Amino acid sequence: MSKPRSTTPQGDPPPSVLSLYPPARTTKPRTPPPPPGIPGRQGSPDDFPLKFCTVCANNQNRSMEAHLVLSQAGFPVISFGTGSAVRLPGPSIDKPNIYAFNATSYDEMYTELKARDIRLYSANGLLSMLDRNRKIKKSPERWQDWNVGLPRVGAGPVEKRGGGEKTYSDEIESGIVDVIITCEERCWDAVVDDLISRGSPLNRLVHVINIDIKDNHEEAAVGGKGILELAKMLTAAAKEEKDKAADEARDFDRSSVDGRVPEILAEWQERHPTLPVLWTASYF
């Protein structure tokens, strides 16, 4: 599948409630998807439901909204940011609040900003966002620091929408995921570049999908719903292929699922024309 052309601007993103980022960097040429039949694509019934990872720049707004809705729907999910530091809006555009990834918790950010200016940070939605985030996991995490393959279990309970049984937001027992969904093209570039630089030590295929979502609370909510729909479509296809293999008394081959990803993305894009999508296959 040829990648749909993205409308993401290549310069600095426009100012928004959560868009105080440094200039976009120049990236290495993108590699094409690997051919069919490559090693490392075998799956098993234990691979279902599919495991997801959501990524944005700060691991605060877009990736955490998607993390939440996927968690509430019962999907194993983790999330990251790709920036050098966490940047949140401050009293002016040239005075952002800057925090370290993996070190400063959402709760600490919430408490500090509430004490600084409760009126400002309530009005721009930061306090409500941080309050949501601290109920999902401890702190924002940086993609480049992820120890792939290290089991991650039980960051904390997340109530499903409408109440009822709780699910866990961070149950990735195998320490790897099947699908990475980024929320901005430069984050997609950073993830793909980082995967290439790691050298594929696990020889495990992963789909890297970018869904271009504007960095504000309203668009994050819309994008989160779109990501959930895509997760359901991908998982439904995976289960169909698994059941087909069982009916035909043969071993399940994950490549049958991988081969359907382009058509699923094309169908999803028709339903969501305002959310430009990019896709490639890479390796852990």
XYZ file of C-alpha atoms in Angstrom:
284
model
C 0.000 0.000 0.000
C 1.387 3.358 -0.909
C 1.311 5.768 1.976
C -1.448 8.392 1.709
C 0.037 11.836 1.466
C 0.101 13.557 4.819
C -1.009 17.133 5.340
C 1.208 17.574 8.380
C 3.206 20.836 8.111
C 6.959 20.331 8.065
C 7.792 23.414 10.120
C 6.773 24.279 13.659
C 3.185 23.314 14.508
C 0.777 26.227 15.072
C 0.258 27.374 18.658
C -2.438 25.522 20.571
C -3.138 24.607 24.141
C -0.552 21.820 23.884
C 1.753 22.611 21.002
C 4.843 24.303 22.401
C 7.434 22.185 20.603
C 10.909 22.824 19.183
C 11.308 22.875 15.385
C 10.808 19.610 13.532
C 14.042 17.840 12.690
C 15.244 16.486 9.388
C 14.750 12.728 9.197
C 16.452 9.922 7.336
C 14.802 8.511 4.214
C 11.902 6.230 5.011
C 12.342 2.542 4.341
C 9.680 0.656 2.363
C 7.581 -2.074 3.995
C 9.361 -5.444 4.065
C 8.296 -8.082 1.533
C 5.961 -10.952 2.463
C 7.401 -14.166 3.759
C 10.088 -12.559 5.902
C 11.055 -14.238 9.192
C 9.718 -13.148 12.543
C 6.078 -12.986 11.499
C 4.701 -16.139 13.108
C 2.026 -15.590 15.724
C 0.007 -17.702 18.144
C -3.415 -17.562 19.806
C -1.683 -15.855 22.726
C -1.188 -12.798 20.496
C -4.868 -11.823 20.816
C -6.147 -9.285 21.468
C -3.554 -7.262 19.607
C -1.242 -5.161 21.761
C -0.927 -1.444 21.062
C 1.414 1.445 21.752
C 0.356 5.085 21.347
C 2.900 7.860 20.841
C 2.874 11.666 20.692
C 5.503 14.302 21.494
C 4.936 14.723 25.234
C 2.950 11.628 26.286
C 0.364 14.014 27.696
C -2.578 14.767 25.411
C -3.076 12.741 22.223
C -1.245 9.550 23.174
C -2.824 9.525 26.628
C -6.356 10.066 25.303
C -5.810 7.111 22.968
C -4.220 5.137 25.827
C -7.326 5.752 27.915
C -9.927 4.747 25.326
C -7.983 1.630 24.337
C -7.609 0.665 28.008
C -11.298 1.146 28.644
C -12.083 -1.091 25.682
C -9.898 -3.854 27.117
C -6.874 -3.566 24.805
C -3.371 -4.070 26.229
C -1.708 -0.689 25.653
C 1.320 1.380 26.605
C 2.211 4.943 25.598
C 5.234 7.183 25.087
C 6.474 10.597 23.965
C 9.325 11.264 21.544
C 10.458 14.725 22.666
C 13.668 15.522 24.528
C 11.602 16.751 27.477
C 7.965 17.215 28.428
C 6.789 20.690 27.461
C 3.486 22.070 28.717
C 2.062 25.570 28.166
C 3.066 28.173 30.714
C 1.954 31.751 31.425
C 3.226 32.817 27.974
C 4.303 31.081 24.776
C 7.992 31.684 25.541
C 7.718 30.347 29.109
C 6.616 26.714 28.877
C 6.662 24.380 31.843
C 9.405 21.821 31.188
C 9.689 18.461 32.924
C 11.876 15.382 32.567
C 10.482 12.209 31.045
C 10.394 9.098 33.250
C 11.153 11.153 36.371
C 8.436 13.720 37.102
C 5.057 12.117 37.735
C 1.752 13.397 36.418
C 0.676 13.875 40.024
C 3.703 16.062 40.760
C 2.990 18.163 37.668
C -0.651 18.497 38.682
C 0.215 19.583 42.228
C 2.872 22.058 41.085
C 0.772 23.743 38.394
C -2.280 23.905 40.630
C -0.213 25.725 43.255
C 1.293 28.106 40.680
C -1.916 29.307 39.041
C -5.047 27.244 39.490
C -7.144 29.651 37.431
C -4.837 29.618 34.376
C -4.224 25.887 34.323
C -7.863 25.072 34.936
C -8.938 27.370 32.099
C -6.546 25.888 29.534
C -7.394 22.309 30.481
C -3.993 21.282 31.825
C -5.204 20.324 35.285
C -8.032 18.156 33.998
C -5.645 16.499 31.529
C -3.038 15.785 34.206
C -5.723 14.521 36.557
C -6.800 12.049 33.869
C -3.225 11.003 33.167
C -2.280 10.340 36.789
C -5.161 7.860 36.995
C -3.749 5.909 34.040
C -0.043 5.608 34.866
C 2.642 7.238 36.989
C 4.607 9.460 34.622
C 5.209 10.404 30.979
C 7.678 8.032 29.330
C 10.116 8.629 26.492
C 9.968 6.269 23.519
C 13.740 6.233 23.066
C 14.178 4.929 26.633
C 11.792 1.982 26.242
C 13.452 -1.337 27.070
C 11.673 -3.447 24.447
C 11.015 -7.012 25.577
C 10.901 -6.186 29.286
C 7.497 -7.304 30.675
C 5.224 -4.503 31.846
C 2.264 -5.522 33.978
C -0.414 -3.598 35.828
C 0.276 0.125 35.939
C -3.103 0.638 37.568
C -6.827 0.010 37.189
C -8.823 2.049 34.688
C -12.615 2.015 34.853
C -14.393 1.246 31.611
C -16.749 3.919 30.316
C -20.116 3.489 31.966
C -18.582 1.811 35.005
C -18.372 -1.908 35.579
C -15.339 -4.154 35.516
C -11.938 -2.499 35.642
C -9.182 -3.229 33.162
C -5.445 -2.600 33.450
C -3.750 0.055 31.393
C -0.281 -1.410 31.124
C -0.481 -5.188 30.730
C 2.117 -5.977 28.073
C 3.479 -9.179 29.575
C 5.686 -9.955 26.573
C 7.200 -6.473 26.561
C 6.405 -5.990 22.861
C 3.404 -4.740 20.892
C 1.846 -5.548 17.528
C 0.878 -2.020 16.470
C 2.414 1.384 17.204
C 0.157 4.379 16.546
C 1.749 7.818 16.477
C -0.261 11.037 16.454
C 2.027 13.309 14.435
C 4.281 12.682 11.442
C 7.488 13.792 13.141
C 6.752 11.356 15.974
C 6.267 8.627 13.343
C 9.637 9.580 11.839
C 11.294 9.433 15.265
C 9.836 6.004 16.035
C 10.776 4.523 12.649
C 14.299 5.969 12.847
C 14.746 4.624 16.375
C 13.551 1.130 15.438
C 16.030 1.062 12.553
C 18.866 2.210 14.827
C 18.112 -0.584 17.316
C 18.985 -3.203 14.719
C 15.927 -5.483 15.142
C 17.392 -7.727 17.897
C 14.082 -9.577 18.413
C 13.318 -9.954 14.683
C 9.681 -9.220 15.508
C 7.537 -7.344 12.989
C 5.538 -4.337 14.167
C 3.188 -2.074 12.219
C 3.915 1.638 12.651
C 0.908 3.798 11.803
C 0.614 7.568 12.009
C -2.767 9.237 12.416
C -2.332 12.989 12.142
C -4.149 14.583 15.099
C -4.018 18.284 15.989
C -2.669 18.853 19.474
C -5.665 20.183 21.359
C -8.125 18.507 23.692
C -11.043 18.438 21.257
C -9.084 16.907 18.372
C -7.427 14.435 20.739
C -10.871 13.146 21.717
C -11.862 12.764 18.057
C -8.564 11.076 17.252
C -8.903 8.736 20.213
C -12.230 7.484 18.912
C -10.704 6.943 15.482
C -7.780 5.013 16.953
C -10.171 2.815 18.924
C -12.130 2.037 15.767
C -8.919 1.097 13.956
C -7.838 -1.124 16.857
C -11.151 -2.958 16.680
C -10.873 -3.390 12.909
C -7.343 -4.792 13.144
C -8.248 -7.132 15.980
C -11.355 -8.366 14.163
C -9.214 -9.209 11.133
C -6.694 -11.017 13.327
C -9.412 -13.109 14.933
C -10.908 -13.911 11.536
C -7.563 -15.227 10.313
C -7.027 -17.210 13.508
C -10.485 -18.793 13.258
C -9.969 -19.539 9.566
C -6.738 -21.367 10.371
C -8.521 -23.398 13.045
C -11.360 -24.317 10.657
C -8.833 -25.463 8.075
C -6.862 -27.452 10.678
C -3.629 -25.576 10.018
C -1.261 -23.530 12.113
C -2.028 -19.855 12.381
C 0.439 -17.681 10.458
C 0.621 -14.051 11.524
C 1.566 -13.018 7.979
C -2.073 -13.583 6.986
C -2.990 -10.741 9.335
C -0.068 -8.524 8.364
C -1.081 -8.779 4.722
C -4.518 -7.341 5.480
C -3.283 -4.174 7.198
C -3.136 -2.018 4.016
C -6.741 -2.794 3.045
C -7.934 -2.187 6.604
C -6.173 1.185 6.675
C -7.679 2.121 3.311
C -11.165 1.306 4.602
C -10.521 3.213 7.830
C -9.210 6.246 5.903
C -12.430 6.427 3.887
C -14.358 6.699 7.146
C -11.966 9.306 8.573
C -10.853 11.573 5.707
C -9.843 14.375 8.099
C -7.289 12.159 9.872
C -4.451 11.563 7.362
C -2.758 8.198 7.826
C 0.755 6.882 7.144
C 1.930 3.289 7.511
C 5.053 1.178 7.346
C 6.264 -2.113 8.772
C 9.354 -2.265 10.963
C 10.984 -4.582 13.494
C 11.769 -4.823 17.168
